[in-house]
Amino acid sequence: MTSPASSSEVKYLIESSEGNTFDVSGAALRQSNTFNAMFLNIGADGPIPFTDYNEATLKKVFEYCEHSVNEENYSGPKHQDDLSKWDLNFFNEMDQKMFIDVINASNFLDIERLTSYCCERIARMLRGKNTQEMIKVITLPTAEELEAKQKVEEKKAAAAKKVAEKAAETAEKTETLEELPVQQLVQTTRNKLTRKYLSFSNE
Amino acid sequence: MEPLLPLFRLPNSVIIEVIKNFHLKQLFAFSLVSTKTKDLVTSLGIKTSNIYIGVSNVLRVSVISGENYLCLNFYDESKYVNGLSPVDITLPVDVCFEYKGKRMQASTPFNFSAWINYIRSIFCFTLPLNIRFYGGCGKYGIELLKDTTGNVNDLFVSPLVTDVMSRTILKHFNTPSRLFLLKNPFEDGCEVQKFFIQNFQFMEYHDVYSLDDMLLVNSEIVRFTHRTTHKQFNQFLQHWIRGSNPRLQFMFLIIKKINVASREVNGIRCMEMSEDAKREIRQKHNLPIEVDMVKIKRKDGTSAVIAIEDIEHIFFFRFIVLH
């Protein structure tokens, strides 16, 4: 589904790792800086594939975004004590695994408010613990896990770099294709790039 | 049992956001979890304004970052506190600190010198350290402490430190930028003059001092907290007018109450100052509004202000050289 930039009525289709799709409002999606950077002005000509994350996680993340649509603009981290009852329930009903998945998704989607609250919540879990107690609580990664994580981060960085390079390259080419209307040309190119980027992310 | 938190399944950027919420004490404890956590804490680039080492019965390292602080204790177990035998700071030692009413202890096998390097590293502090010696410091090897700290910025020697120990401290820590000497530890009164001659940025001296001591002052800023006489101060001014103490920028001293209503200070010509000029000096030096002042001039044209603060039975004099 494609949408103009400013309409909060428009729904976008989100695709999860299971291949399932579900609707999210434009207003909720706009809380994601990743979405803003990639889709906001051009729309998407199909479901937006956030296929690194499962449906439950994505629904949880966008539940938060839908809820905070009408809240004042985010103005920096808020102390956990200042969270509303709804916010507290939202966090309390998640188990540890879901919580970690939500942070990862929120971080990827760059939803500042949610990421910041999650981080403050983790900090609170560790507050007052000495080193030995922290070692017991934090499951320290094995060497293999660390290596795998390093590879994932490198892969993501490489994918982002490729997209940037491709964008620069394509921008040069589009300058020469003057016969197409500018709007159409930009949209077509960016849609292609978006699909390319997502395919890198999914690798 | 507390649920496990797979913190390292999160991207580094998220972990960094998490630890930005930590107090310095928590950050320190977290940094000791693993090499990776140490690197993460270091990557925060904490702006540490100062690190002080307090040497008494225990060794205490205070890290100050804005309004945040961390106080780490070494050798604070009773066997050290109550023991009189020398402490070998080259051996591994535990570090302890209080956090949320709990005593936290880390048993990483570092000696004191390695701990100092570790603290400097994670709190990104590259400036010279500050050191303060109090009573009970005698069981620590001063030379080893000097090797550990290198040149220091502030050196504070409490009057409770024995004279012998004070002299040893002054011998080894001989190039601080700021010296706080609260008692003259030398039998020969003149021996302390070698410290007045040194070009410290700041010196504070709490013992009796003579006119000769004043005239030898080569620091930019000096604070004398022992009361002196009006006569001695007046003699100093006369020497200053003739060119003594060329590096001196600011001197604080205390004098018993005298009549300073006259604009003549025992033969020295004092000039009136405008209210604007006085206000400017008060603001620059954080002086209260009650502080009155007059201006004097030396033969080379340099001016100075004598600011007088009336405190019950004494006057605080501030001698401020103008540029």
Short mmCIF file of C-alpha atoms in Angstrom, two decimals:
data_model
loop_
_atom_site.label_atom_id
_atom_site.label_comp_id
_atom_site.label_asym_id
_atom_site.label_seq_id
_atom_site.Cartn_x
_atom_site.Cartn_y
_atom_site.Cartn_z
CA MET A 1 0.00 0.00 0.00
CA THR A 2 1.38 3.38 -0.90
CA SER A 3 0.68 6.56 0.93
CA PRO A 4 1.34 10.26 0.68
CA ALA A 5 3.69 11.55 3.34
CA SER A 6 1.45 13.52 5.59
CA SER A 7 -1.73 11.49 5.96
CA SER A 8 -2.05 9.80 9.34
CA GLU A 9 -5.16 7.96 8.10
CA VAL A 10 -3.17 5.85 5.69
CA LYS A 11 -2.29 2.34 6.75
CA TYR A 12 0.89 0.57 5.80
CA LEU A 13 1.30 -3.17 5.53
CA ILE A 14 4.16 -4.61 7.57
CA GLU A 15 5.60 -8.01 6.82
CA SER A 16 7.17 -10.07 9.62
CA SER A 17 9.75 -12.87 9.54
CA GLU A 18 6.95 -15.44 9.31
CA GLY A 19 5.72 -13.78 6.11
CA ASN A 20 2.57 -12.53 7.85
CA THR A 21 1.36 -9.01 7.20
CA PHE A 22 -0.55 -6.55 9.36
CA ASP A 23 -1.62 -2.89 9.23
CA VAL A 24 0.12 -0.01 10.97
CA SER A 25 -0.97 3.61 10.76
CA GLY A 26 1.26 6.17 9.08
CA ALA A 27 1.27 8.22 12.27
CA ALA A 28 2.60 5.30 14.28
CA LEU A 29 5.17 4.40 11.67
CA ARG A 30 6.46 7.94 11.57
CA GLN A 31 7.86 7.44 15.08
CA SER A 32 10.41 5.22 13.44
CA ASN A 33 13.33 7.26 12.14
CA THR A 34 14.34 4.30 9.98
CA PHE A 35 10.92 4.37 8.32
CA ASN A 36 11.09 8.15 7.94
CA ALA A 37 14.44 7.90 6.23
CA MET A 38 13.33 5.18 3.84
CA PHE A 39 9.63 5.37 3.08
CA LEU A 40 7.99 8.49 4.40
CA ASN A 41 8.00 10.61 1.30
CA ILE A 42 7.84 7.93 -1.32
CA GLY A 43 5.51 5.33 0.14
CA ALA A 44 5.93 1.62 -0.44
CA ASP A 45 4.48 -0.35 -3.31
CA GLY A 46 3.80 -3.47 -1.24
CA PRO A 47 4.17 -4.74 2.33
CA ILE A 48 7.18 -3.26 4.11
CA PRO A 49 9.31 -6.26 4.95
CA PHE A 50 10.75 -6.02 8.45
CA THR A 51 11.60 -9.66 8.18
CA ASP A 52 14.34 -9.75 10.81
CA TYR A 53 11.61 -9.60 13.46
CA ASN A 54 8.67 -11.86 14.22
CA GLU A 55 5.06 -10.77 14.12
CA ALA A 56 4.58 -10.74 17.90
CA THR A 57 7.59 -8.46 18.38
CA LEU A 58 6.62 -6.07 15.60
CA LYS A 59 3.03 -5.90 16.80
CA LYS A 60 4.27 -5.11 20.29
CA VAL A 61 6.54 -2.36 19.00
CA PHE A 62 3.81 -0.80 16.86
CA GLU A 63 1.31 -1.14 19.70
CA TYR A 64 3.59 1.22 21.57
CA CYS A 65 3.87 3.54 18.59
CA GLU A 66 0.08 3.60 18.08
CA HIS A 67 -0.39 4.43 21.75
CA SER A 68 2.09 7.27 21.77
CA VAL A 69 0.80 8.89 18.56
CA ASN A 70 -1.05 11.53 20.54
CA GLU A 71 1.59 12.10 23.19
CA GLU A 72 3.71 15.21 23.07
CA ASN A 73 6.83 15.08 20.94
CA TYR A 74 9.65 13.10 22.40
CA SER A 75 12.05 15.39 24.23
CA GLY A 76 14.74 13.12 25.61
CA PRO A 77 14.81 10.25 28.07
CA LYS A 78 12.16 10.15 30.76
CA HIS A 79 12.74 8.56 34.14
CA GLN A 80 11.03 5.22 34.66
CA ASP A 81 9.19 6.73 37.64
CA ASP A 82 7.49 9.17 35.27
CA LEU A 83 6.01 6.45 33.07
CA SER A 84 2.24 6.27 32.78
CA LYS A 85 0.21 3.30 34.00
CA TRP A 86 -0.26 2.21 30.39
CA ASP A 87 3.52 2.32 29.79
CA LEU A 88 4.19 0.29 32.93
CA ASN A 89 1.62 -2.34 31.94
CA PHE A 90 3.10 -2.44 28.47
CA PHE A 91 6.53 -3.30 29.87
CA ASN A 92 5.35 -5.54 32.71
CA GLU A 93 3.34 -7.88 30.50
CA MET A 94 6.40 -8.78 28.40
CA ASP A 95 8.59 -11.73 29.29
CA GLN A 96 12.36 -11.35 29.18
CA LYS A 97 12.73 -12.79 25.67
CA MET A 98 10.03 -10.59 24.21
CA PHE A 99 11.54 -7.57 25.99
CA ILE A 100 14.95 -8.18 24.38
CA ASP A 101 13.32 -8.73 20.97
CA VAL A 102 11.35 -5.49 21.35
CA ILE A 103 14.52 -3.55 22.19
CA ASN A 104 16.29 -4.97 19.18
CA ALA A 105 13.39 -4.13 16.87
CA SER A 106 12.94 -0.70 18.41
CA ASN A 107 16.63 -0.04 17.99
CA PHE A 108 16.54 -1.12 14.33
CA LEU A 109 13.46 0.97 13.64
CA ASP A 110 15.10 3.82 15.60
CA ILE A 111 12.10 4.59 17.78
CA GLU A 112 13.81 6.88 20.26
CA ARG A 113 11.19 6.98 22.97
CA LEU A 114 10.67 3.23 23.19
CA THR A 115 14.40 2.45 22.97
CA SER A 116 15.18 4.98 25.66
CA TYR A 117 12.53 3.60 28.05
CA CYS A 118 13.73 0.05 27.43
CA CYS A 119 17.33 1.05 28.14
CA GLU A 120 16.34 2.81 31.34
CA ARG A 121 14.43 -0.29 32.35
CA ILE A 122 17.47 -2.53 31.83
CA ALA A 123 19.62 -0.07 33.75
CA ARG A 124 17.13 -0.34 36.59
CA MET A 125 17.39 -4.14 36.57
CA LEU A 126 21.14 -3.83 37.14
CA ARG A 127 21.07 -0.91 39.56
CA GLY A 128 22.57 -1.59 42.99
CA LYS A 129 24.21 -4.84 41.87
CA ASN A 130 27.89 -5.42 42.43
CA THR A 131 30.15 -6.94 39.82
CA GLN A 132 29.58 -10.53 40.95
CA GLU A 133 25.81 -10.07 41.02
CA MET A 134 25.89 -8.52 37.56
CA ILE A 135 27.93 -11.42 36.23
CA LYS A 136 25.20 -13.76 37.53
CA VAL A 137 22.36 -11.78 35.95
CA ILE A 138 23.95 -10.81 32.64
CA THR A 139 24.37 -13.94 30.60
CA LEU A 140 27.88 -13.42 29.35
CA PRO A 141 28.31 -14.35 25.71
CA THR A 142 30.57 -17.16 24.63
CA ALA A 143 33.42 -16.42 22.23
CA GLU A 144 31.33 -17.89 19.37
CA GLU A 145 28.38 -15.66 20.24
CA LEU A 146 30.61 -12.61 20.32
CA GLU A 147 32.06 -13.54 16.96
CA ALA A 148 28.61 -14.09 15.47
CA LYS A 149 27.42 -10.74 16.81
CA GLN A 150 30.45 -9.03 15.40
CA LYS A 151 29.75 -10.58 11.99
CA VAL A 152 26.11 -9.45 12.05
CA GLU A 153 27.13 -5.88 12.91
CA GLU A 154 29.77 -5.88 10.18
CA LYS A 155 27.25 -7.27 7.68
CA LYS A 156 24.72 -4.58 8.54
CA ALA A 157 27.34 -1.86 8.25
CA ALA A 158 28.45 -3.24 4.88
CA ALA A 159 24.85 -3.39 3.65
CA ALA A 160 24.23 0.21 4.69
CA LYS A 161 27.43 1.25 2.95
CA LYS A 162 26.42 -0.54 -0.25
CA VAL A 163 23.02 1.15 -0.18
CA ALA A 164 24.65 4.55 0.25
CA GLU A 165 27.06 3.87 -2.59
CA LYS A 166 24.30 2.60 -4.82
CA ALA A 167 22.18 5.64 -4.01
CA ALA A 168 25.01 7.94 -4.98
CA GLU A 169 25.59 5.98 -8.17
CA THR A 170 21.89 5.96 -9.09
CA ALA A 171 21.54 9.64 -8.32
CA GLU A 172 24.20 10.31 -10.94
CA LYS A 173 22.38 8.16 -13.50
CA THR A 174 18.97 9.72 -12.87
CA GLU A 175 20.36 13.12 -13.66
CA THR A 176 20.72 11.95 -17.26
CA LEU A 177 17.22 10.49 -17.63
CA GLU A 178 15.45 13.72 -18.30
CA GLU A 179 12.59 12.28 -20.35
CA LEU A 180 10.84 10.84 -17.27
CA PRO A 181 8.85 13.15 -14.97
CA VAL A 182 11.06 13.95 -11.98
CA GLN A 183 8.61 12.73 -9.28
CA GLN A 184 8.08 9.42 -11.01
CA LEU A 185 11.77 8.93 -11.56
CA VAL A 186 12.70 9.60 -7.93
CA GLN A 187 9.96 7.30 -6.63
CA THR A 188 10.92 4.45 -8.93
CA THR A 189 14.59 4.72 -8.02
CA ARG A 190 14.00 4.93 -4.28
CA ASN A 191 11.59 1.99 -4.35
CA LYS A 192 14.22 -0.06 -6.05
CA LEU A 193 16.84 1.01 -3.55
CA THR A 194 14.56 0.25 -0.64
CA ARG A 195 13.98 -3.28 -1.87
CA LYS A 196 17.70 -3.66 -2.38
CA TYR A 197 18.44 -2.41 1.15
CA LEU A 198 15.90 -4.72 2.70
CA SER A 199 17.29 -7.67 0.82
CA PHE A 200 20.74 -6.84 2.28
CA SER A 201 19.26 -6.56 5.78
CA ASN A 202 17.59 -9.91 5.42
CA GLU A 203 20.70 -11.72 4.36
CA MET B 1 16.06 -16.86 41.17
CA GLU B 2 16.42 -13.62 39.29
CA PRO B 3 15.73 -13.92 35.54
CA LEU B 4 18.80 -13.81 33.33
CA LEU B 5 19.33 -10.77 31.20
CA PRO B 6 21.03 -11.52 27.88
CA LEU B 7 22.47 -8.03 27.69
CA PHE B 8 25.06 -8.93 25.10
CA ARG B 9 22.41 -10.05 22.63
CA LEU B 10 21.72 -6.34 22.23
CA PRO B 11 23.67 -4.13 19.84
CA ASN B 12 26.51 -2.14 21.38
CA SER B 13 24.63 1.10 20.73
CA VAL B 14 21.80 -0.12 22.96
CA ILE B 15 24.14 -1.31 25.71
CA ILE B 16 25.76 2.11 25.65
CA GLU B 17 22.33 3.74 26.02
CA VAL B 18 21.69 1.42 28.99
CA ILE B 19 24.90 2.29 30.80
CA LYS B 20 24.43 5.99 30.20
CA ASN B 21 21.75 5.64 32.88
CA PHE B 22 24.28 4.34 35.41
CA HIS B 23 25.78 6.25 38.32
CA LEU B 24 29.59 6.31 38.34
CA LYS B 25 29.60 3.62 41.06
CA GLN B 26 27.46 1.31 38.95
CA LEU B 27 29.57 2.03 35.90
CA PHE B 28 32.69 1.09 37.82
CA ALA B 29 31.16 -2.21 38.97
CA PHE B 30 29.91 -2.89 35.43
CA SER B 31 33.32 -2.17 33.93
CA LEU B 32 34.78 -5.02 36.00
CA VAL B 33 32.42 -7.65 34.55
CA SER B 34 34.57 -8.32 31.49
CA THR B 35 37.02 -6.72 29.06
CA LYS B 36 34.08 -5.91 26.81
CA THR B 37 32.21 -4.04 29.57
CA LYS B 38 35.40 -2.14 30.38
CA ASP B 39 35.64 -1.09 26.72
CA LEU B 40 31.98 -0.08 26.69
CA VAL B 41 32.41 2.12 29.78
CA THR B 42 35.55 3.66 28.31
CA SER B 43 33.70 4.37 25.06
CA LEU B 44 31.31 6.65 26.97
CA GLY B 45 34.16 9.19 27.16
CA ILE B 46 33.12 10.33 30.62
CA LYS B 47 34.25 13.85 31.38
CA THR B 48 36.05 13.44 34.68
CA SER B 49 36.89 16.78 36.22
CA ASN B 50 39.25 15.53 38.93
CA ILE B 51 40.64 12.52 40.70
CA TYR B 52 41.84 12.87 44.29
CA ILE B 53 43.85 10.33 46.24
CA GLY B 54 43.42 10.65 49.98
CA VAL B 55 46.13 8.97 52.05
CA SER B 56 45.27 8.31 55.70
CA ASN B 57 44.73 4.97 57.42
CA VAL B 58 43.16 3.90 54.14
CA LEU B 59 43.86 4.91 50.58
CA ARG B 60 40.81 6.60 49.13
CA VAL B 61 40.41 7.52 45.48
CA SER B 62 37.65 10.01 44.67
CA VAL B 63 36.53 10.42 41.08
CA ILE B 64 34.50 13.54 40.32
CA SER B 65 32.49 13.99 37.15
CA GLY B 66 30.11 16.94 37.21
CA GLU B 67 27.80 16.36 40.15
CA ASN B 68 28.53 12.64 40.06
CA TYR B 69 31.25 11.13 42.22
CA LEU B 70 32.74 7.79 43.10
CA CYS B 71 34.71 7.09 46.25
CA LEU B 72 36.87 3.96 46.19
CA ASN B 73 38.60 2.62 49.29
CA PHE B 74 41.73 0.53 49.39
CA TYR B 75 43.18 -1.14 52.50
CA ASP B 76 40.07 -0.37 54.54
CA GLU B 77 39.81 -3.79 56.21
CA SER B 78 40.49 -3.73 59.94
CA LYS B 79 43.80 -5.57 59.56
CA TYR B 80 45.11 -2.57 57.67
CA VAL B 81 43.21 0.20 59.47
CA ASN B 82 44.28 -0.98 62.92
CA GLY B 83 47.66 -2.29 61.91
CA LEU B 84 50.71 -0.12 62.20
CA SER B 85 53.06 -2.11 60.03
CA PRO B 86 53.95 -0.73 56.59
CA VAL B 87 51.58 -1.54 53.74
CA ASP B 88 53.12 -2.81 50.52
CA ILE B 89 51.12 -1.13 47.76
CA THR B 90 52.82 -3.23 45.10
CA LEU B 91 50.77 -6.27 46.14
CA PRO B 92 47.27 -6.95 44.73
CA VAL B 93 44.51 -5.29 46.71
CA ASP B 94 40.70 -5.33 46.69
CA VAL B 95 38.75 -2.16 46.05
CA CYS B 96 35.61 -1.37 48.06
CA PHE B 97 32.89 1.22 47.79
CA GLU B 98 29.48 1.94 49.23
CA TYR B 99 26.52 1.93 46.88
CA LYS B 100 22.88 2.18 47.90
CA GLY B 101 23.80 1.21 51.46
CA LYS B 102 25.71 -1.88 50.33
CA ARG B 103 29.43 -2.46 50.54
CA MET B 104 30.71 -3.47 47.14
CA GLN B 105 34.01 -5.18 46.74
CA ALA B 106 35.96 -6.09 43.63
CA SER B 107 38.71 -8.65 43.83
CA THR B 108 40.40 -8.17 40.48
CA PRO B 109 44.07 -8.95 41.18
CA PHE B 110 45.40 -5.44 40.62
CA ASN B 111 47.86 -3.63 42.82
CA PHE B 112 47.21 0.01 43.67
CA SER B 113 49.18 1.30 40.70
CA ALA B 114 47.22 -0.92 38.29
CA TRP B 115 43.97 0.24 39.87
CA ILE B 116 44.95 3.87 39.32
CA ASN B 117 45.71 3.14 35.67
CA TYR B 118 42.41 1.30 35.36
CA ILE B 119 40.45 4.17 36.93
CA ARG B 120 42.21 6.72 34.74
CA SER B 121 41.46 4.60 31.69
CA ILE B 122 37.74 3.98 32.20
CA PHE B 123 37.07 7.53 33.37
CA CYS B 124 39.19 9.04 30.60
CA PHE B 125 41.33 11.12 32.95
CA THR B 126 44.68 12.14 31.53
CA LEU B 127 45.43 15.18 33.70
CA PRO B 128 47.72 15.01 36.74
CA LEU B 129 46.13 13.50 39.85
CA ASN B 130 45.64 15.30 43.15
CA ILE B 131 46.89 13.88 46.43
CA ARG B 132 46.01 14.66 50.03
CA PHE B 133 47.94 13.39 53.02
CA TYR B 134 46.28 13.05 56.43
CA GLY B 135 47.24 11.55 59.79
CA GLY B 136 47.94 7.83 59.55
CA CYS B 137 49.54 8.09 56.11
CA GLY B 138 52.91 6.97 57.52
CA LYS B 139 52.43 3.30 56.73
CA TYR B 140 52.38 3.88 52.99
CA GLY B 141 55.62 4.21 51.09
CA ILE B 142 55.71 7.80 49.86
CA GLU B 143 58.18 7.04 47.10
CA LEU B 144 55.97 4.24 45.75
CA LEU B 145 52.96 6.53 45.89
CA LYS B 146 54.90 9.13 43.91
CA ASP B 147 55.84 6.48 41.34
CA THR B 148 52.17 5.53 41.08
CA THR B 149 50.76 9.01 40.71
CA GLY B 150 53.55 10.78 38.84
CA ASN B 151 53.54 14.56 39.13
CA VAL B 152 50.46 15.82 40.89
CA ASN B 153 48.33 18.90 40.46
CA ASP B 154 47.25 19.48 44.08
CA LEU B 155 49.37 18.46 47.05
CA PHE B 156 47.68 18.82 50.43
CA VAL B 157 49.54 18.07 53.65
CA SER B 158 47.40 18.05 56.77
CA PRO B 159 48.78 19.39 60.08
CA LEU B 160 48.08 15.92 61.53
CA VAL B 161 50.86 14.44 59.41
CA THR B 162 54.06 14.12 61.46
CA ASP B 163 56.85 16.56 60.64
CA VAL B 164 59.13 13.76 59.50
CA MET B 165 56.48 12.39 57.17
CA SER B 166 55.58 15.89 55.90
CA ARG B 167 59.18 16.50 54.98
CA THR B 168 59.34 13.15 53.15
CA ILE B 169 56.16 14.01 51.28
CA LEU B 170 57.45 17.44 50.30
CA LYS B 171 60.74 15.90 49.19
CA HIS B 172 59.12 13.40 46.82
CA PHE B 173 56.10 15.39 45.64
CA ASN B 174 58.24 18.40 44.85
CA THR B 175 56.56 19.82 41.77
CA PRO B 176 52.84 20.23 42.38
CA SER B 177 50.95 23.02 40.67
CA ARG B 178 49.07 23.80 43.87
CA LEU B 179 50.47 23.32 47.35
CA PHE B 180 48.39 23.29 50.52
CA LEU B 181 50.82 23.29 53.44
CA LEU B 182 48.99 23.55 56.71
CA LYS B 183 51.97 23.43 59.08
CA ASN B 184 55.65 24.25 58.84
CA PRO B 185 57.32 20.84 59.31
CA PHE B 186 60.87 22.19 59.49
CA GLU B 187 62.80 22.82 62.68
CA ASP B 188 64.70 25.63 61.05
CA GLY B 189 62.01 28.21 60.23
CA CYS B 190 63.89 29.42 57.17
CA GLU B 191 63.77 26.03 55.49
CA VAL B 192 60.13 26.46 54.55
CA GLN B 193 61.15 29.46 52.46
CA LYS B 194 62.23 27.16 49.65
CA PHE B 195 58.52 26.50 49.09
CA PHE B 196 57.68 30.19 48.97
CA ILE B 197 60.37 30.64 46.33
CA GLN B 198 58.93 27.87 44.13
CA ASN B 199 56.76 29.06 41.28
CA PHE B 200 53.55 27.23 42.13
CA GLN B 201 50.36 28.30 40.49
CA PHE B 202 48.76 28.40 43.96
CA MET B 203 49.98 28.05 47.50
CA GLU B 204 48.05 27.98 50.76
CA TYR B 205 49.95 28.23 54.03
CA HIS B 206 48.37 28.02 57.45
CA ASP B 207 51.37 28.55 59.72
CA VAL B 208 53.12 31.68 60.97
CA TYR B 209 54.93 33.64 58.26
CA SER B 210 57.29 36.59 58.24
CA LEU B 211 57.70 39.58 55.97
CA ASP B 212 60.66 37.79 54.39
CA ASP B 213 58.39 34.82 53.61
CA MET B 214 55.90 37.16 51.95
CA LEU B 215 58.58 38.82 49.87
CA LEU B 216 59.86 35.45 48.66
CA VAL B 217 56.47 34.36 47.36
CA ASN B 218 56.86 33.37 43.74
CA SER B 219 53.44 31.73 43.26
CA GLU B 220 50.73 33.42 41.23
CA ILE B 221 48.15 33.02 43.96
CA VAL B 222 48.88 32.73 47.67
CA ARG B 223 46.57 32.34 50.66
CA PHE B 224 47.92 32.99 54.15
CA THR B 225 45.40 31.94 56.77
CA HIS B 226 47.41 32.71 59.91
CA ARG B 227 46.75 36.23 61.21
CA THR B 228 49.39 38.80 60.50
CA THR B 229 49.82 42.40 61.54
CA HIS B 230 48.90 45.54 59.72
CA LYS B 231 52.51 46.62 60.01
CA GLN B 232 53.77 43.53 58.21
CA PHE B 233 51.25 43.92 55.41
CA ASN B 234 52.12 47.60 55.09
CA GLN B 235 55.81 46.79 54.79
CA PHE B 236 54.99 44.20 52.15
CA LEU B 237 53.05 46.82 50.15
CA GLN B 238 55.98 49.20 50.27
CA HIS B 239 58.25 46.48 48.87
CA TRP B 240 55.71 45.55 46.23
CA ILE B 241 55.51 49.17 45.08
CA ARG B 242 59.28 49.08 44.65
CA GLY B 243 59.07 45.92 42.51
CA SER B 244 59.02 42.80 44.73
CA ASN B 245 56.98 39.63 43.93
CA PRO B 246 56.75 40.10 40.15
CA ARG B 247 54.73 36.86 39.58
CA LEU B 248 52.18 37.51 42.31
CA GLN B 249 48.63 38.00 41.05
CA PHE B 250 46.51 37.46 44.13
CA MET B 251 47.20 37.28 47.86
CA PHE B 252 44.75 36.59 50.67
CA LEU B 253 45.60 37.34 54.26
CA ILE B 254 43.94 37.97 57.59
CA ILE B 255 44.68 40.97 59.83
CA LYS B 256 43.31 41.93 63.20
CA LYS B 257 40.96 44.88 63.06
CA ILE B 258 42.53 48.26 62.48
CA ASN B 259 41.25 51.57 61.40
CA VAL B 260 41.25 51.60 57.64
CA ALA B 261 38.92 54.55 57.23
CA SER B 262 41.84 56.67 56.14
CA ARG B 263 42.79 56.52 52.47
CA GLU B 264 46.42 56.66 53.53
CA VAL B 265 47.66 53.23 54.58
CA ASN B 266 50.70 54.17 56.61
CA GLY B 267 52.29 56.35 54.01
CA ILE B 268 51.06 54.51 50.93
CA ARG B 269 49.01 56.58 48.55
CA CYS B 270 45.70 54.87 47.87
CA MET B 271 43.44 55.90 45.05
CA GLU B 272 39.65 56.00 45.12
CA MET B 273 37.86 53.59 42.79
CA SER B 274 34.61 54.09 40.95
CA GLU B 275 31.64 51.96 41.98
CA ASP B 276 31.67 50.32 38.54
CA ALA B 277 35.31 49.34 38.91
CA LYS B 278 34.63 47.91 42.37
CA ARG B 279 31.64 45.96 41.09
CA GLU B 280 33.73 44.48 38.31
CA ILE B 281 36.41 43.31 40.77
CA ARG B 282 33.78 41.85 43.10
CA GLN B 283 32.22 39.89 40.24
CA LYS B 284 35.52 38.63 38.91
CA HIS B 285 36.73 37.40 42.30
CA ASN B 286 33.35 36.38 43.78
CA LEU B 287 33.56 38.92 46.57
CA PRO B 288 30.57 39.95 48.66
CA ILE B 289 29.01 43.35 48.06
CA GLU B 290 30.28 44.66 51.44
CA VAL B 291 33.87 44.37 50.33
CA ASP B 292 35.39 47.81 49.96
CA MET B 293 38.57 48.49 48.05
CA VAL B 294 41.26 50.98 47.19
CA LYS B 295 43.83 51.01 44.44
CA ILE B 296 47.60 51.38 44.65
CA LYS B 297 50.20 51.71 41.94
CA ARG B 298 53.79 50.51 41.80
CA LYS B 299 56.63 52.44 40.22
CA ASP B 300 56.51 50.48 36.94
CA GLY B 301 52.86 51.51 36.50
CA THR B 302 51.30 48.17 37.55
CA SER B 303 48.15 48.68 39.64
CA ALA B 304 46.74 46.54 42.38
CA VAL B 305 43.58 46.58 44.41
CA ILE B 306 43.43 46.06 48.16
CA ALA B 307 40.00 44.65 48.91
CA ILE B 308 38.98 44.72 52.56
CA GLU B 309 36.24 42.55 54.03
CA ASP B 310 35.11 43.33 57.56
CA ILE B 311 34.40 40.09 59.49
CA GLU B 312 33.70 40.81 63.18
CA HIS B 313 37.15 41.05 64.84
CA ILE B 314 39.24 40.59 61.76
CA PHE B 315 39.70 41.88 58.26
CA PHE B 316 40.15 39.70 55.21
CA PHE B 317 42.58 41.43 52.91
CA ARG B 318 42.78 40.52 49.26
CA PHE B 319 45.62 41.94 47.29
CA ILE B 320 44.73 41.75 43.59
CA VAL B 321 47.16 42.76 40.87
CA LEU B 322 45.42 44.37 37.88
CA HIS B 323 46.33 43.97 34.24
#
